[in-house]
PDB file of C-alpha atoms in Angstrom:
ATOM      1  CA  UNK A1033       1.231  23.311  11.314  1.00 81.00           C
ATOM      2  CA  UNK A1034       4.184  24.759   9.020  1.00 89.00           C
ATOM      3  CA  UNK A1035       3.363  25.395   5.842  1.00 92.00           C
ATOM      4  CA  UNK A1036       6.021  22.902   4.539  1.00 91.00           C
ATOM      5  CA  UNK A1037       4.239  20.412   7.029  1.00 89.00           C
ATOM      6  CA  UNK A1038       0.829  21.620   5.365  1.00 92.00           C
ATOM      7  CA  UNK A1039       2.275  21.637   1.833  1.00 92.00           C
ATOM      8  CA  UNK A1040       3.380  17.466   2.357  1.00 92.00           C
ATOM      9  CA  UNK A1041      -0.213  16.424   3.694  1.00 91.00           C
ATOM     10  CA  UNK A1042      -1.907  17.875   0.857  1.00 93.00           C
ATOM     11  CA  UNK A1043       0.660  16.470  -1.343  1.00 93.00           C
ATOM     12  CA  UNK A1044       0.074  12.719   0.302  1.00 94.00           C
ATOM     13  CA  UNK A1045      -3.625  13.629   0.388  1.00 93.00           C
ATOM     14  CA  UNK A1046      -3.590  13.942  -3.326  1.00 92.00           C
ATOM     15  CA  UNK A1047      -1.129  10.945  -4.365  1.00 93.00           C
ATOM     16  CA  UNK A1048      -3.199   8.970  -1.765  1.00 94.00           C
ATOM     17  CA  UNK A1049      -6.584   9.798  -4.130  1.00 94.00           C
ATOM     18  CA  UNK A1050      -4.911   9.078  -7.544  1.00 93.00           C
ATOM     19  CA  UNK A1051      -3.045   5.104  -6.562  1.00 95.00           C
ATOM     20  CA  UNK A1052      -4.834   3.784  -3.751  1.00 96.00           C
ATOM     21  CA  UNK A1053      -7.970   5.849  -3.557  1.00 96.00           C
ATOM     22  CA  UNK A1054      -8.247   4.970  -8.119  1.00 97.00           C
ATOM     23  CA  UNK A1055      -7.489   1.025  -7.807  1.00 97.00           C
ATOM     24  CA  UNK A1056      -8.565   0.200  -4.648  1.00 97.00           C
ATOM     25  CA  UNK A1057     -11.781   2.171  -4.116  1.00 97.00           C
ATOM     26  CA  UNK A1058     -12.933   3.765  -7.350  1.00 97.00           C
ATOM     27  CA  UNK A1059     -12.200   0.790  -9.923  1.00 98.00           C
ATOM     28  CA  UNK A1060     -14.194  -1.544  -7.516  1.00 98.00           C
ATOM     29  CA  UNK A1061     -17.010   1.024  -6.906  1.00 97.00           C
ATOM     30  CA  UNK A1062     -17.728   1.604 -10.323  1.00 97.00           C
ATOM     31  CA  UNK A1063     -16.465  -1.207 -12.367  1.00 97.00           C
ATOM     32  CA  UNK A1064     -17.185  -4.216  -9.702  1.00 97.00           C
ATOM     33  CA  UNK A1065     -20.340  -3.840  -8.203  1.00 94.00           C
ATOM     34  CA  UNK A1066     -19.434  -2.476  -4.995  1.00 97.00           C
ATOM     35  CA  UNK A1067     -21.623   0.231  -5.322  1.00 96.00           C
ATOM     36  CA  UNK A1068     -24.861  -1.938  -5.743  1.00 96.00           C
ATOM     37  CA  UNK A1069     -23.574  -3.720  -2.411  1.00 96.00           C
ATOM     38  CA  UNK A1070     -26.622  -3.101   0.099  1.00 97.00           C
ATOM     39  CA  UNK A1071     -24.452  -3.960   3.593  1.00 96.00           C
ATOM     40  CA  UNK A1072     -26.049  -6.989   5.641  1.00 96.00           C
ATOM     41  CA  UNK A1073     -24.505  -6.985   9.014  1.00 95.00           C
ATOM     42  CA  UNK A1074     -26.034 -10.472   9.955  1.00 97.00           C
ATOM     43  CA  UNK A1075     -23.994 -11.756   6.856  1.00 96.00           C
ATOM     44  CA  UNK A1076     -20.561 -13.119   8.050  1.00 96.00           C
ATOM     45  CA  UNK A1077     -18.752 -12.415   4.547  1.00 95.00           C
ATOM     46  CA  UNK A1078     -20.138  -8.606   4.839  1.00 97.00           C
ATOM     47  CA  UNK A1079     -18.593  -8.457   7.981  1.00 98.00           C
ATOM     48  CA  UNK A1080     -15.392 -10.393   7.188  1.00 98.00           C
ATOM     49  CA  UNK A1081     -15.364  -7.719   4.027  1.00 98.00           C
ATOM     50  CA  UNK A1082     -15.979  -4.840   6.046  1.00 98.00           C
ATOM     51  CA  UNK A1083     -13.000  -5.833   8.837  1.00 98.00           C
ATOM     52  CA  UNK A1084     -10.450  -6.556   5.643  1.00 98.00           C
ATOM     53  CA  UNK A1085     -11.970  -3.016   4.276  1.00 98.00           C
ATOM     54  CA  UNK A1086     -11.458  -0.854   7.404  1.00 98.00           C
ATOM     55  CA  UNK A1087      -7.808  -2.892   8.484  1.00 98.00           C
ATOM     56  CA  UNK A1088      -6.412  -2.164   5.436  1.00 98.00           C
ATOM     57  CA  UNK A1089      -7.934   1.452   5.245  1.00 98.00           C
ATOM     58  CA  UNK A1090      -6.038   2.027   8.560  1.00 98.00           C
ATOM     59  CA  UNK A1091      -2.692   0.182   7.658  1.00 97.00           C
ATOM     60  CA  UNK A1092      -2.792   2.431   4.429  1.00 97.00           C
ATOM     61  CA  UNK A1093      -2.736   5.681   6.320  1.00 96.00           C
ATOM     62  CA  UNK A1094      -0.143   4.323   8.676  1.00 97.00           C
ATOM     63  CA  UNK A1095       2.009   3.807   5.785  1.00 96.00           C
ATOM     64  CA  UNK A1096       1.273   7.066   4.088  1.00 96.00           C
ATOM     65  CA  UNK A1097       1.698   8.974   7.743  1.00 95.00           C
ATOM     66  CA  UNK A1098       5.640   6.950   8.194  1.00 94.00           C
ATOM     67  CA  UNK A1099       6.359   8.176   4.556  1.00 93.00           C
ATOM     68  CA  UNK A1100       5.540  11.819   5.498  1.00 93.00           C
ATOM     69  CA  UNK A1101       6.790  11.747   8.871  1.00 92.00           C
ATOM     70  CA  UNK A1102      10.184   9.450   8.321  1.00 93.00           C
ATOM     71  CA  UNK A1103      10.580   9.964   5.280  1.00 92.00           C
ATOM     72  CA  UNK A1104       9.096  13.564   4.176  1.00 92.00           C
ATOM     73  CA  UNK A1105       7.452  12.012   1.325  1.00 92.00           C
ATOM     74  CA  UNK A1106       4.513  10.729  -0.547  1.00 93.00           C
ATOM     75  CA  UNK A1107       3.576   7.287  -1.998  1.00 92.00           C
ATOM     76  CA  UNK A1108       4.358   8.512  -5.553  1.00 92.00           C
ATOM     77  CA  UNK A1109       6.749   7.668  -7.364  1.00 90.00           C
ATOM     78  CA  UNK A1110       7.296  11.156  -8.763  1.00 90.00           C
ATOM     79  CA  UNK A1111       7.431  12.776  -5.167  1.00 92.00           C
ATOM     80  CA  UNK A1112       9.109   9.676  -3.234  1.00 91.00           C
ATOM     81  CA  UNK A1113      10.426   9.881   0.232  1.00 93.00           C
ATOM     82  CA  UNK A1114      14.313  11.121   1.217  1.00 94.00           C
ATOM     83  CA  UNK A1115      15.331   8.967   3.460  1.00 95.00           C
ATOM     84  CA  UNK A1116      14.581   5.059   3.540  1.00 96.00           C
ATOM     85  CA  UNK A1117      11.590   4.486   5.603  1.00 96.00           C
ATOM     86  CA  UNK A1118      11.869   1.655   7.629  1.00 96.00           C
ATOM     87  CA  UNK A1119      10.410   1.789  10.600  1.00 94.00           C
ATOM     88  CA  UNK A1120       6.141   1.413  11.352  1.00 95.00           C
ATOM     89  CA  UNK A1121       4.965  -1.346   8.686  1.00 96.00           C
ATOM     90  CA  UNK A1122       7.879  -1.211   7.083  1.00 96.00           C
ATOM     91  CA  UNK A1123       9.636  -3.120   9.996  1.00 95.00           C
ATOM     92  CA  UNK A1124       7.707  -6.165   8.915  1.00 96.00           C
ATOM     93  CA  UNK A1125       7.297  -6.157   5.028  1.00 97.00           C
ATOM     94  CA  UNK A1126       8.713  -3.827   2.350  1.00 97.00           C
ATOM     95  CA  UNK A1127       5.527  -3.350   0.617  1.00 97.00           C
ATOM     96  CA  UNK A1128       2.788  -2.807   3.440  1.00 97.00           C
ATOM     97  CA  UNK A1129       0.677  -0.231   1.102  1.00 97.00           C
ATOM     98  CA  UNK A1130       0.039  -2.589  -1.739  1.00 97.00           C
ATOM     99  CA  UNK A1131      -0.962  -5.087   0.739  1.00 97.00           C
ATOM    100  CA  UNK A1132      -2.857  -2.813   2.032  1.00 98.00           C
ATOM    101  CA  UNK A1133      -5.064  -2.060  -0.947  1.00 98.00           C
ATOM    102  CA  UNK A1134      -4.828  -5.449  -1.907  1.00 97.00           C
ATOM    103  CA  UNK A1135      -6.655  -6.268   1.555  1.00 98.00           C
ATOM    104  CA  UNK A1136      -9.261  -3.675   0.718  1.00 98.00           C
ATOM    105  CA  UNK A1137     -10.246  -5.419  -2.605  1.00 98.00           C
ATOM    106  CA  UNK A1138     -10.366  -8.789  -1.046  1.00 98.00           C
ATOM    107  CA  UNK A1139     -12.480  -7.355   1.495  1.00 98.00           C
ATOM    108  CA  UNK A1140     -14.885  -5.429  -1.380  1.00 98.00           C
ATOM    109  CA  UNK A1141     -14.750  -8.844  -3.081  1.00 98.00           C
ATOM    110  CA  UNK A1142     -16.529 -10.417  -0.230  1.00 97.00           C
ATOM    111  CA  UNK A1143     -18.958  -7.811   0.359  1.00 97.00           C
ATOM    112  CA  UNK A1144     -20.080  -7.548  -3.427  1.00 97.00           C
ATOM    113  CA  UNK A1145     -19.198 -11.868  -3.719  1.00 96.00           C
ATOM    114  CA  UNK A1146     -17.557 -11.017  -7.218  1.00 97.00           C
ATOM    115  CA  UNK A1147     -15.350 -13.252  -8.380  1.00 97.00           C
ATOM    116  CA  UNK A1148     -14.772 -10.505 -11.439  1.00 98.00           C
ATOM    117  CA  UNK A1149     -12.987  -8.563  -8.475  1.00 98.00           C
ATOM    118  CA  UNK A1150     -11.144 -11.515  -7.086  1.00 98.00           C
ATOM    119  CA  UNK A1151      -9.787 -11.605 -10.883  1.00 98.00           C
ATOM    120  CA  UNK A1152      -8.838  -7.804 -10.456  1.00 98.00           C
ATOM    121  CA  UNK A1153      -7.357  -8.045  -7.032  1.00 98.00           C
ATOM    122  CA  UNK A1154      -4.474 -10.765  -8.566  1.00 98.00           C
ATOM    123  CA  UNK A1155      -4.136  -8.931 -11.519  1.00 97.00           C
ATOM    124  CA  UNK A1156      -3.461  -6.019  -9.200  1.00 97.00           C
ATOM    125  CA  UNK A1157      -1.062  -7.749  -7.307  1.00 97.00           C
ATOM    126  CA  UNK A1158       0.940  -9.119 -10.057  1.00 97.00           C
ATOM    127  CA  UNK A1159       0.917  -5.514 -11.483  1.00 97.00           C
ATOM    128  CA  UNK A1160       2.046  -4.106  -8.236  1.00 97.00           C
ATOM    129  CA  UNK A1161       4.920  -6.953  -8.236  1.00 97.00           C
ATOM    130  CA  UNK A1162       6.124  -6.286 -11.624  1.00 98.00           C
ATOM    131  CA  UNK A1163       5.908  -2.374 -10.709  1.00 97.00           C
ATOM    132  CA  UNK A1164       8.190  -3.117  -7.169  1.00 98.00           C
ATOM    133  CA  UNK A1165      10.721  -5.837  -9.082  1.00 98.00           C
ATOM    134  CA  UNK A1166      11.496  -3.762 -12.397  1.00 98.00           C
ATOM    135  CA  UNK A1167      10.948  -0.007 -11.092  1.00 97.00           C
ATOM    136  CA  UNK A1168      10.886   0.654  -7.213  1.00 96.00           C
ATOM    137  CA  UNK A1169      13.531  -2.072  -5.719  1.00 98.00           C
ATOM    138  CA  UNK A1170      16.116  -0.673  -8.743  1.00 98.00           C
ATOM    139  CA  UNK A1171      15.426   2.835  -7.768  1.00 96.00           C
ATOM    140  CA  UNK A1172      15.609   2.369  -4.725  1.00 97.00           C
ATOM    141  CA  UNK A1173      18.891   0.786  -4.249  1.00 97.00           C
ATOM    142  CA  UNK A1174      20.473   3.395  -7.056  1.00 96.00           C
ATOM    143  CA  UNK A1175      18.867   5.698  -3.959  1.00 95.00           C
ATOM    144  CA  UNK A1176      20.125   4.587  -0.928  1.00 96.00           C
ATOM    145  CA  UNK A1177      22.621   1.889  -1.653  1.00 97.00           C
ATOM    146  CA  UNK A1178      23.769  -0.596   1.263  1.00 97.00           C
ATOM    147  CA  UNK A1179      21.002   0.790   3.595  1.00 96.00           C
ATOM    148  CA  UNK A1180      18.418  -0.634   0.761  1.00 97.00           C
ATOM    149  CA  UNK A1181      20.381  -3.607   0.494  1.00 97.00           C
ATOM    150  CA  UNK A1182      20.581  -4.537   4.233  1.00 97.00           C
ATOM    151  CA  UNK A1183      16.836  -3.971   4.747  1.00 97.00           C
ATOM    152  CA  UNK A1184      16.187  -5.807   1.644  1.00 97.00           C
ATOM    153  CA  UNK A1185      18.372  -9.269   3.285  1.00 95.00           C
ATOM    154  CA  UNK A1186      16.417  -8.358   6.682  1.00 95.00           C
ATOM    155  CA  UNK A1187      13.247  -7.888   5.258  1.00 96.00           C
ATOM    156  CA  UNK A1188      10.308  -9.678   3.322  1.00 96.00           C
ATOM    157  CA  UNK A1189       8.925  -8.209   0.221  1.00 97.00           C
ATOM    158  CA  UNK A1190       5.158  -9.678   0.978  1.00 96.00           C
ATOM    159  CA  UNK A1191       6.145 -11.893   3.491  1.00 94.00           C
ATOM    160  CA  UNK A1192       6.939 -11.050   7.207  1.00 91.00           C
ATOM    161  CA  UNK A1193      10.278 -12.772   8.213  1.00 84.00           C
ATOM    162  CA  UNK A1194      10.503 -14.243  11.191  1.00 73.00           C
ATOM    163  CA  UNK A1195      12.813 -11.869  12.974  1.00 63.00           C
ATOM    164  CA  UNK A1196      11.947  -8.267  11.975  1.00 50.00           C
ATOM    165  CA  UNK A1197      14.806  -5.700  10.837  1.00 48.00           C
ATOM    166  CA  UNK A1198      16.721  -4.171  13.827  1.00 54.00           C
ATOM    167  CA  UNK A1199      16.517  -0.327  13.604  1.00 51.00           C
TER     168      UNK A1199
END
């Protein structure tokens, strides 16, 4: 591995620990009863929680590995990719890593059956939408212009479209 290949997976490994890893896995954990969660695998919801736990786990990490490897880099705003990614996820929705984490908190939500979390995971999500309206889709088109603005017509924000961008 180059070291400029090194220094951008430490850089996404860090970024990755402070957003996702601080609301998606430590607020829960410590402020929502997921740590007091004693896993029942004969309970349906713990396994319904632990499938929406691991699927968005692993569409997360997709996400972060497109923005290092399309887009050399991270998931924070302060060290943002340099070229549009749209390819991966991104084909499909413009915002696959809040989904993501938003799946992961539904899925801790069923496995600790808190309703208190439920309550976090919209406030999270309308958070995350004010954050993409009023900061990331402005920057983002000041970035990269019509490119933004053609993926933006071709693709959903939260919503797949029925015919995915052409790239």
């Amino acid at each position: 591995m180059s070291p400029s290949a090194l220094f951008l997976a430490l850089r996404s490994l860090l970024w990755t620990i402070v957003f996702p890893g601080f609301f998606g896995v430590f607020v829960p954990w410590r402020y929502f009863g997921v740590s007091q969660v004693r896993i029942d695998l004969t309970n349906p919801l713990h396994l319904i929680g632990l499938l929406f736990v691991a699927i968005g786990a692993a569409l997360l990490a997709a996400c972060i590995w497109e923005f290092a490897r399309r887009g050399r880099g991270t998931l924070s705003p302060v060290d943002p990719p340099k070229e549009l990614v749209v390819h991966g996820l991104y084909r499909y929705v413009r915002n696959p890593m809040y989904l993501s984490v938003s799946t992961m908190v539904l899925g801790q939500a069923l496995l600790a059956h808190s309703s208190a979390l439920v309550i976090y995971w919209a406030f999270f999500f309308a958070m995350a939408n004010l954050f993409v309206l009023l900061y990331e889709e402005p920057t983002l088109r000041r970035q990269f212009g019509e490119s933004y603005e053609r993926y933006a017509r071709e693709v959903g924000r939260w919503m797949p479209r029925l015919r995915k961008a052409q790239r």
